[in-house]
């Protein structure tokens, strides 16, 4: 698949771990710490003997809003200050951080799988790209990070040496996109809003996060209002597959995006974020529109050609009428693009509502 692993990727469920913040010190920061300590000792030596300055200026104070404790996919982390050198693995975490104005806190990115949002391209290009796919553990450590933010569970693949425990043991905090540890209730747009607020809290920018959530919610509500009252259009999501169809089930964000856009996912009864469906099922469920997920690897043109060339699908309404909606996979994930996905889907399913 596009990230080197077979989906579904949302099954990371580590044992509960308590992780107190413990910053990994690189040579530069170690030197700075030694210099600061020397200055403190020198000042203490020059001061009056037996006196203590308890004024607010002399006392160490926690950053505003800290400490912050976050429970994330079975890992509890307490932050005493905002991270200052973050590395993102996969694109949607990077775009979320940039949308919160956190470019100066990012030490590296990796694994871009879609064209970067136009408004973020300049900032994205200014951040070192560590790897076209998931970087090695050593490559991440070379950036001297204090925080690693993964988009898929594969970001912290134990067999590749990048487990969350390995990072914790190196003094580096981690966060995994919440879609990877969805509960039985599945993932909704509220998870997107919660993800943004959580990252805003970790980095000490809750006001920016609230403003971004408000903006995205307004765009989603506007698109949904435009198709309110329209007949639901049946939709089949085609991610990949030839012997069977790898599609969006009822537990992922993709399912709600379709519903918000005035559609009905024909595989909403699939009890997972992603899963396989037979082509016979696709035929039986007669989707009117096919939503093609676009990401690195097989092109959209190749996917369309495959679908249109299958004799068994010839009478499926979406195939017969060549009704396709293309969505970058990144748009369908918990991140800042999901509002765009609702709008694009709504226009594809109900073009008359936007004339």
Coordinates of N, CA and C in Angstrom, one line a residue, residues 52-135:
X52 N 18.5 33.9 50.3 CA 17.8 33.3 49.2 C 16.8 34.3 48.6
X53 N 16.8 34.4 47.2 CA 15.9 35.3 46.5 C 14.7 34.5 46.1
X54 N 13.6 34.7 46.8 CA 12.3 34.0 46.5 C 11.4 34.8 45.6
X55 N 11.9 35.8 45.0 CA 11.0 36.6 44.1 C 10.6 35.8 42.9
X56 N 9.4 36.2 42.3 CA 8.9 35.5 41.1 C 9.9 35.4 40.0
X57 N 10.7 36.5 39.8 CA 11.7 36.5 38.7 C 12.8 35.5 38.9
X58 N 13.1 35.2 40.2 CA 14.2 34.2 40.5 C 13.7 32.8 40.5
X59 N 12.4 32.6 40.7 CA 11.8 31.2 40.8 C 11.5 30.7 39.4
X60 N 11.8 29.4 39.2 CA 11.5 28.7 37.9 C 10.0 28.6 37.9
X61 N 9.4 28.9 36.8 CA 7.9 28.8 36.7 C 7.6 27.9 35.5
X62 N 6.5 27.1 35.6 CA 6.1 26.3 34.5 C 5.6 27.1 33.4
X63 N 5.7 26.6 32.1 CA 5.1 27.3 31.0 C 3.6 27.4 31.2
X64 N 3.0 28.5 30.7 CA 1.6 28.7 30.9 C 0.7 27.5 30.4
X65 N -0.2 27.0 31.2 CA -1.0 25.9 30.8 C -0.4 24.5 31.1
X66 N 0.8 24.5 31.6 CA 1.5 23.2 31.8 C 1.7 23.0 33.3
X67 N 1.9 21.8 33.8 CA 2.0 20.5 33.0 C 0.7 20.1 32.3
X68 N 0.8 19.3 31.3 CA -0.3 18.8 30.5 C -0.1 17.3 30.4
X69 N -1.2 16.5 30.8 CA -1.1 15.1 30.7 C -2.1 14.6 29.6
X70 N -1.6 13.8 28.7 CA -2.4 13.3 27.6 C -2.4 11.8 27.6
X71 N -3.6 11.2 27.4 CA -3.7 9.8 27.2 C -3.9 9.6 25.7
X72 N -3.1 8.8 25.1 CA -3.1 8.6 23.6 C -2.9 7.2 23.3
X73 N -3.9 6.5 22.8 CA -3.7 5.1 22.3 C -3.0 4.2 23.3
X74 N -3.4 4.3 24.6 CA -2.8 3.5 25.6 C -1.5 4.0 26.2
X75 N -1.0 5.2 25.8 CA 0.2 5.7 26.4 C -0.1 7.1 27.0
X76 N 0.3 7.2 28.3 CA 0.0 8.4 29.0 C 1.4 9.2 29.1
X77 N 1.3 10.5 28.7 CA 2.5 11.3 28.7 C 2.2 12.6 29.4
X78 N 3.1 13.1 30.3 CA 3.0 14.4 30.9 C 4.0 15.3 30.4
X79 N 3.6 16.4 29.8 CA 4.4 17.4 29.3 C 4.6 18.6 30.3
X80 N 5.8 18.9 30.6 CA 6.0 20.0 31.5 C 6.3 21.3 30.7
X81 N 6.4 21.2 29.4 CA 6.6 22.3 28.6 C 6.3 21.9 27.1
X82 N 6.0 22.8 26.2 CA 5.7 22.4 24.9 C 6.9 21.8 24.2
X83 N 6.7 20.8 23.3 CA 7.9 20.3 22.6 C 8.4 21.4 21.7
X84 N 9.7 21.3 21.4 CA 10.4 22.3 20.6 C 11.0 21.8 19.3
X85 N 11.2 20.4 19.2 CA 11.8 19.8 18.1 C 11.0 18.5 17.7
X86 N 9.9 18.8 16.9 CA 9.0 17.7 16.6 C 9.4 17.1 15.2
X87 N 9.2 15.8 15.1 CA 9.3 15.1 13.8 C 8.0 14.4 13.5
X88 N 7.5 14.6 12.3 CA 6.3 14.0 11.9 C 6.5 12.8 10.9
X89 N 5.8 11.7 11.1 CA 5.9 10.6 10.2 C 4.5 10.4 9.6
X90 N 4.4 10.6 8.2 CA 3.2 10.7 7.4 C 2.8 12.2 7.3
X91 N 2.1 12.4 6.3 CA 1.8 13.8 5.9 C 0.8 14.5 6.7
X92 N -0.3 13.8 7.1 CA -1.4 14.6 7.8 C -1.0 15.1 9.1
X93 N -0.1 14.5 9.9 CA 0.4 15.2 11.1 C 1.1 16.5 10.8
X94 N 2.0 16.4 9.7 CA 2.7 17.6 9.4 C 1.8 18.8 9.0
X95 N 0.8 18.5 8.2 CA -0.1 19.5 7.7 C -0.9 20.1 8.9
X96 N -1.2 19.2 9.9 CA -2.0 19.7 11.0 C -1.1 20.7 11.8
X97 N 0.2 20.3 12.1 CA 1.0 21.2 12.8 C 1.3 22.5 12.1
X98 N 1.5 22.4 10.8 CA 1.7 23.7 10.1 C 0.5 24.6 10.1
X99 N -0.7 24.0 10.1 CA -2.0 24.7 10.1 C -2.1 25.4 11.5
X100 N -1.4 24.9 12.5 CA -1.5 25.6 13.8 C -0.3 26.6 14.0
X101 N 0.4 26.8 12.9 CA 1.5 27.8 13.0 C 2.7 27.3 13.7
X102 N 3.0 26.0 13.7 CA 4.1 25.4 14.4 C 5.3 25.0 13.6
X103 N 5.5 25.7 12.5 CA 6.7 25.4 11.7 C 8.0 25.5 12.5
X104 N 8.1 26.5 13.3 CA 9.3 26.7 14.1 C 9.6 25.6 15.1
X105 N 8.6 24.7 15.3 CA 8.8 23.6 16.3 C 9.1 22.3 15.6
X106 N 9.2 22.3 14.3 CA 9.3 21.1 13.5 C 10.8 20.9 13.0
X107 N 11.3 19.8 13.4 CA 12.7 19.4 13.1 C 12.8 18.6 11.8
X108 N 11.7 18.0 11.4 CA 11.7 17.1 10.2 C 10.4 16.5 9.9
X109 N 10.2 16.2 8.7 CA 9.0 15.5 8.2 C 9.4 14.2 7.4
X110 N 8.4 13.4 7.1 CA 8.7 12.2 6.3 C 7.4 11.7 5.8
X111 N 7.6 10.9 4.7 CA 6.5 10.1 4.1 C 5.3 11.0 3.5
X112 N 5.6 11.9 2.6 CA 4.6 12.7 2.0 C 3.8 11.7 1.0
X113 N 2.5 11.7 1.0 CA 1.8 10.8 0.1 C 0.8 11.5 -0.7
X114 N 0.7 12.8 -0.6 CA -0.2 13.6 -1.5 C 0.4 15.0 -1.8
X115 N -0.1 15.7 -2.8 CA 0.4 17.0 -3.0 C 0.1 17.9 -1.8
X116 N 1.0 18.6 -1.3 CA 0.8 19.4 -0.1 C -0.2 20.5 -0.4
X117 N -1.0 20.8 0.6 CA -2.0 21.9 0.5 C -1.3 23.2 0.1
X118 N -1.9 23.8 -0.9 CA -1.2 25.0 -1.5 C -0.8 26.1 -0.4
X119 N -1.7 26.3 0.5 CA -1.4 27.3 1.6 C -0.2 26.9 2.5
X120 N 0.2 25.6 2.4 CA 1.2 25.1 3.3 C 2.5 24.8 2.6
X121 N 2.5 24.9 1.3 CA 3.7 24.4 0.5 C 5.0 25.0 0.9
X122 N 5.0 26.4 1.0 CA 6.2 27.1 1.3 C 6.7 26.6 2.7
X123 N 5.9 26.6 3.7 CA 6.3 26.2 5.0 C 6.8 24.7 5.0
X124 N 6.1 23.8 4.3 CA 6.4 22.4 4.3 C 7.8 22.2 3.6
X125 N 8.0 23.0 2.6 CA 9.3 22.9 1.8 C 10.5 23.3 2.7
X126 N 10.2 24.1 3.7 CA 11.3 24.7 4.5 C 11.8 23.7 5.6
X127 N 11.0 22.7 5.8 CA 11.3 21.7 6.9 C 12.1 20.5 6.3
X128 N 13.2 20.1 6.9 CA 13.9 18.9 6.3 C 13.0 17.7 6.1
X129 N 13.1 17.1 5.0 CA 12.4 15.8 4.7 C 13.4 14.7 5.0
X130 N 13.1 13.9 6.0 CA 14.0 12.9 6.5 C 14.0 11.6 5.5
X131 N 12.8 11.4 5.0 CA 12.7 10.2 4.1 C 11.4 10.3 3.3
X132 N 11.5 9.6 2.1 CA 10.3 9.5 1.3 C 9.2 8.5 1.9
X133 N 9.7 7.6 2.7 CA 8.9 6.7 3.5 C 9.2 6.9 4.9
X134 N 8.8 5.9 5.8 CA 9.1 6.0 7.2 C 10.6 6.0 7.4
X135 N 11.1 7.0 8.2 CA 12.6 7.0 8.4 C 13.0 6.0 9.5

